[in-house]
mmCIF file of C-alpha atoms in Angstrom:
data_model
loop_
_atom_site.group_PDB
_atom_site.id
_atom_site.type_symbol
_atom_site.label_atom_id
_atom_site.label_comp_id
_atom_site.label_asym_id
_atom_site.label_seq_id
_atom_site.Cartn_x
_atom_site.Cartn_y
_atom_site.Cartn_z
ATOM 1 C CA MET A 24 49.407 111.653 102.302
ATOM 2 C CA ASP A 25 46.866 113.224 104.704
ATOM 3 C CA THR A 26 49.069 115.720 106.545
ATOM 4 C CA LEU A 27 46.799 118.837 106.428
ATOM 5 C CA SER A 28 44.549 117.339 109.066
ATOM 6 C CA ILE A 29 47.595 116.485 111.176
ATOM 7 C CA ASP A 30 48.900 120.075 110.737
ATOM 8 C CA LYS A 31 45.629 121.585 111.883
ATOM 9 C CA LEU A 32 45.421 119.226 114.854
ATOM 10 C CA THR A 33 48.937 119.970 116.030
ATOM 11 C CA THR A 34 48.468 123.720 115.603
ATOM 12 C CA GLY A 35 45.140 123.480 117.526
ATOM 13 C CA PHE A 36 46.976 121.693 120.330
ATOM 14 C CA TYR A 37 49.649 124.399 120.693
ATOM 15 C CA TYR A 38 46.912 127.108 120.480
ATOM 16 C CA THR A 39 44.914 125.481 123.211
ATOM 17 C CA ILE A 40 47.789 125.431 125.724
ATOM 18 C CA SER A 41 48.808 129.040 124.910
ATOM 19 C CA PHE A 42 47.324 132.210 126.513
ATOM 20 C CA ASP A 43 48.242 135.772 127.123
ATOM 21 C CA HIS A 44 46.066 136.308 130.130
ATOM 22 C CA PRO A 45 44.696 133.975 132.808
ATOM 23 C CA SER A 46 41.239 135.009 131.921
ATOM 24 C CA GLU A 47 41.885 133.763 128.328
ATOM 25 C CA PHE A 48 42.950 130.335 129.476
ATOM 26 C CA ASP A 49 40.472 127.729 128.506
ATOM 27 C CA ILE A 50 41.904 124.167 128.454
ATOM 28 C CA THR A 51 38.470 122.385 128.276
ATOM 29 C CA SER A 52 38.957 121.230 124.655
ATOM 30 C CA LEU A 53 42.370 119.659 125.282
ATOM 31 C CA LYS A 54 40.948 116.089 125.668
ATOM 32 C CA ASN A 55 39.459 116.290 122.250
ATOM 33 C CA PHE A 56 42.901 116.274 120.648
ATOM 34 C CA PHE A 57 43.678 112.844 122.099
ATOM 35 C CA TYR A 58 42.590 109.255 121.531
ATOM 36 C CA GLY A 59 41.738 107.677 124.725
ATOM 37 C CA GLU A 60 43.493 109.074 127.709
ATOM 38 C CA GLY A 61 46.477 110.200 125.699
ATOM 39 C CA ILE A 62 49.930 110.363 127.186
ATOM 40 C CA LEU A 63 52.265 113.389 127.435
ATOM 41 C CA ILE A 64 55.789 112.939 128.639
ATOM 42 C CA ASN A 65 58.099 115.921 129.472
ATOM 43 C CA ASN A 66 61.698 114.590 129.310
ATOM 44 C CA SER A 67 63.397 117.979 129.814
ATOM 45 C CA PHE A 68 64.469 117.367 133.414
ATOM 46 C CA GLY A 69 66.223 114.709 135.396
ATOM 47 C CA LYS A 70 63.344 112.131 135.150
ATOM 48 C CA PRO A 71 60.539 111.926 132.616
ATOM 49 C CA VAL A 72 57.233 113.274 133.810
ATOM 50 C CA ALA A 73 54.291 111.399 132.298
ATOM 51 C CA LEU A 74 50.741 112.591 132.444
ATOM 52 C CA THR A 75 47.400 111.674 130.794
ATOM 53 C CA ALA A 76 45.737 114.515 128.801
ATOM 54 C CA ASP A 77 43.396 115.104 131.646
ATOM 55 C CA ALA A 78 46.168 115.241 134.231
ATOM 56 C CA TYR A 79 48.145 117.630 132.031
ATOM 57 C CA ALA A 80 45.136 119.971 131.644
ATOM 58 C CA ASN A 81 44.437 119.811 135.454
ATOM 59 C CA LYS A 82 48.148 120.672 136.192
ATOM 60 C CA LEU A 83 47.966 123.698 133.915
ATOM 61 C CA LYS A 84 44.645 124.717 135.373
ATOM 62 C CA ALA A 85 46.194 124.529 138.913
ATOM 63 C CA GLN A 86 49.180 126.631 137.882
ATOM 64 C CA VAL A 87 46.942 129.273 136.380
ATOM 65 C CA ALA A 88 44.618 129.285 139.455
ATOM 66 C CA ASP A 89 47.452 129.748 141.871
ATOM 67 C CA HIS A 90 49.056 132.309 139.584
ATOM 68 C CA THR A 91 52.405 130.419 139.006
ATOM 69 C CA LEU A 92 51.579 130.525 135.309
ATOM 70 C CA LYS A 93 50.294 133.888 134.059
ATOM 71 C CA HIS A 94 51.267 133.778 130.452
ATOM 72 C CA TYR A 95 52.303 130.874 128.098
ATOM 73 C CA PHE A 96 52.882 130.804 124.458
ATOM 74 C CA GLN A 97 54.092 127.852 122.365
ATOM 75 C CA ARG A 98 54.240 127.399 118.504
ATOM 76 C CA GLU A 99 55.624 125.007 116.075
ATOM 77 C CA ILE A 100 58.584 126.249 113.973
ATOM 78 C CA PHE A 101 59.386 123.101 112.086
ATOM 79 C CA ALA A 102 57.394 119.837 111.336
ATOM 80 C CA LYS A 103 58.120 116.667 109.576
ATOM 81 C CA THR A 104 55.179 114.167 109.373
ATOM 82 C CA GLU A 105 55.295 110.509 108.306
ATOM 83 C CA VAL A 106 52.009 108.644 107.627
ATOM 84 C CA PHE A 107 51.559 105.034 106.987
ATOM 85 C CA GLY A 108 47.913 104.028 106.565
ATOM 86 C CA LYS A 109 45.996 105.106 109.741
ATOM 87 C CA ILE A 110 49.047 105.883 111.781
ATOM 88 C CA ALA A 111 51.371 108.860 111.739
ATOM 89 C CA GLN A 112 54.336 110.422 113.556
ATOM 90 C CA ARG A 113 55.595 113.896 113.622
ATOM 91 C CA VAL A 114 58.853 115.616 114.622
ATOM 92 C CA SER A 115 57.518 118.996 115.914
ATOM 93 C CA THR A 116 60.227 121.636 116.716
ATOM 94 C CA TYR A 117 58.653 124.352 118.941
ATOM 95 C CA GLU A 118 59.496 127.455 120.712
ATOM 96 C CA TYR A 119 57.901 128.838 123.704
ATOM 97 C CA THR A 120 57.865 131.576 126.413
ATOM 98 C CA PHE A 121 56.406 132.267 129.757
ATOM 99 C CA ALA A 122 56.608 136.101 129.167
ATOM 100 C CA ASP A 123 53.773 138.243 127.985
ATOM 101 C CA ASN A 124 55.862 139.194 124.879
ATOM 102 C CA ARG A 125 57.295 137.256 122.136
ATOM 103 C CA ALA A 126 61.032 137.371 122.446
ATOM 104 C CA ILE A 127 63.223 137.100 119.397
ATOM 105 C CA ASN A 128 65.254 134.044 120.730
ATOM 106 C CA MET A 129 62.623 132.086 122.669
ATOM 107 C CA PRO A 130 63.616 128.720 124.148
ATOM 108 C CA ARG A 131 63.069 125.767 121.818
ATOM 109 C CA GLY A 132 62.492 122.008 121.954
ATOM 110 C CA VAL A 133 61.491 118.993 120.058
ATOM 111 C CA ASN A 134 58.291 117.096 120.425
ATOM 112 C CA TYR A 135 57.781 113.679 118.954
ATOM 113 C CA ILE A 136 54.077 113.150 118.375
ATOM 114 C CA GLN A 137 52.186 109.964 117.466
ATOM 115 C CA TYR A 138 48.781 109.931 115.866
ATOM 116 C CA LEU A 139 46.027 107.513 114.991
ATOM 117 C CA LYS A 140 43.221 107.848 112.528
ATOM 118 C CA VAL A 141 39.905 106.842 113.984
ATOM 119 C CA ASP A 142 36.527 107.120 112.225
ATOM 120 C CA GLY A 143 38.197 109.328 109.580
ATOM 121 C CA LYS A 144 39.706 111.835 112.154
ATOM 122 C CA TRP A 145 43.277 112.112 113.372
ATOM 123 C CA LYS A 146 43.848 111.924 117.091
ATOM 124 C CA ILE A 147 46.998 112.331 119.189
ATOM 125 C CA THR A 148 47.899 109.068 121.040
ATOM 126 C CA SER A 149 51.157 110.311 122.633
ATOM 127 C CA MET A 150 53.747 112.964 122.749
ATOM 128 C CA VAL A 151 57.122 113.069 124.315
ATOM 129 C CA TRP A 152 59.296 116.304 124.300
ATOM 130 C CA GLN A 153 62.490 117.765 125.409
ATOM 131 C CA ASP A 154 63.602 121.314 125.660
ATOM 132 C CA GLU A 155 66.918 122.356 124.016
ATOM 133 C CA ASN A 156 69.826 122.777 126.495
ATOM 134 C CA GLU A 157 73.635 123.086 126.424
ATOM 135 C CA HIS A 158 73.968 119.382 126.210
ATOM 136 C CA HIS A 159 71.186 118.689 123.558
ATOM 137 C CA GLN A 160 71.103 121.196 120.677
ATOM 138 C CA ILE A 161 68.366 120.847 118.127
ATOM 139 C CA PRO A 162 69.799 119.440 114.876
ATOM 140 C CA ALA A 163 69.932 121.636 111.856
ATOM 141 C CA GLU A 164 67.501 119.321 109.997
ATOM 142 C CA TYR A 165 64.791 119.999 112.647
ATOM 143 C CA LEU A 166 65.005 123.775 112.077
#
């Protein structure tokens, strides 16, 4: 099972959206992680928010430019990947912070990511995530 390439792709995605200072923020490579337009869906709020990879990158750029987003760090703390031929899916538990330091108990969530192998390379086709809250706790098997 070819999960090492998927591990690297996923780590690269989280690394690309993370930064300690606005001058370090460079989201130009985000599109390279995705097949086609890609789709990212945040289901942490009342209604799902769906964006293409380009729209997601542009939204982050705008938040950095207007200083509403000064720091962001996200990393994977658990992963389970399933592969069948040239398709894969991953449960990716993450933690994140908007602060300039890494807190001990950062907020967490679960990201379901789908992948497609094209020309020998894995690409993300879609991802949907939800942050943990008092009504939806992350199950023990995802930690």
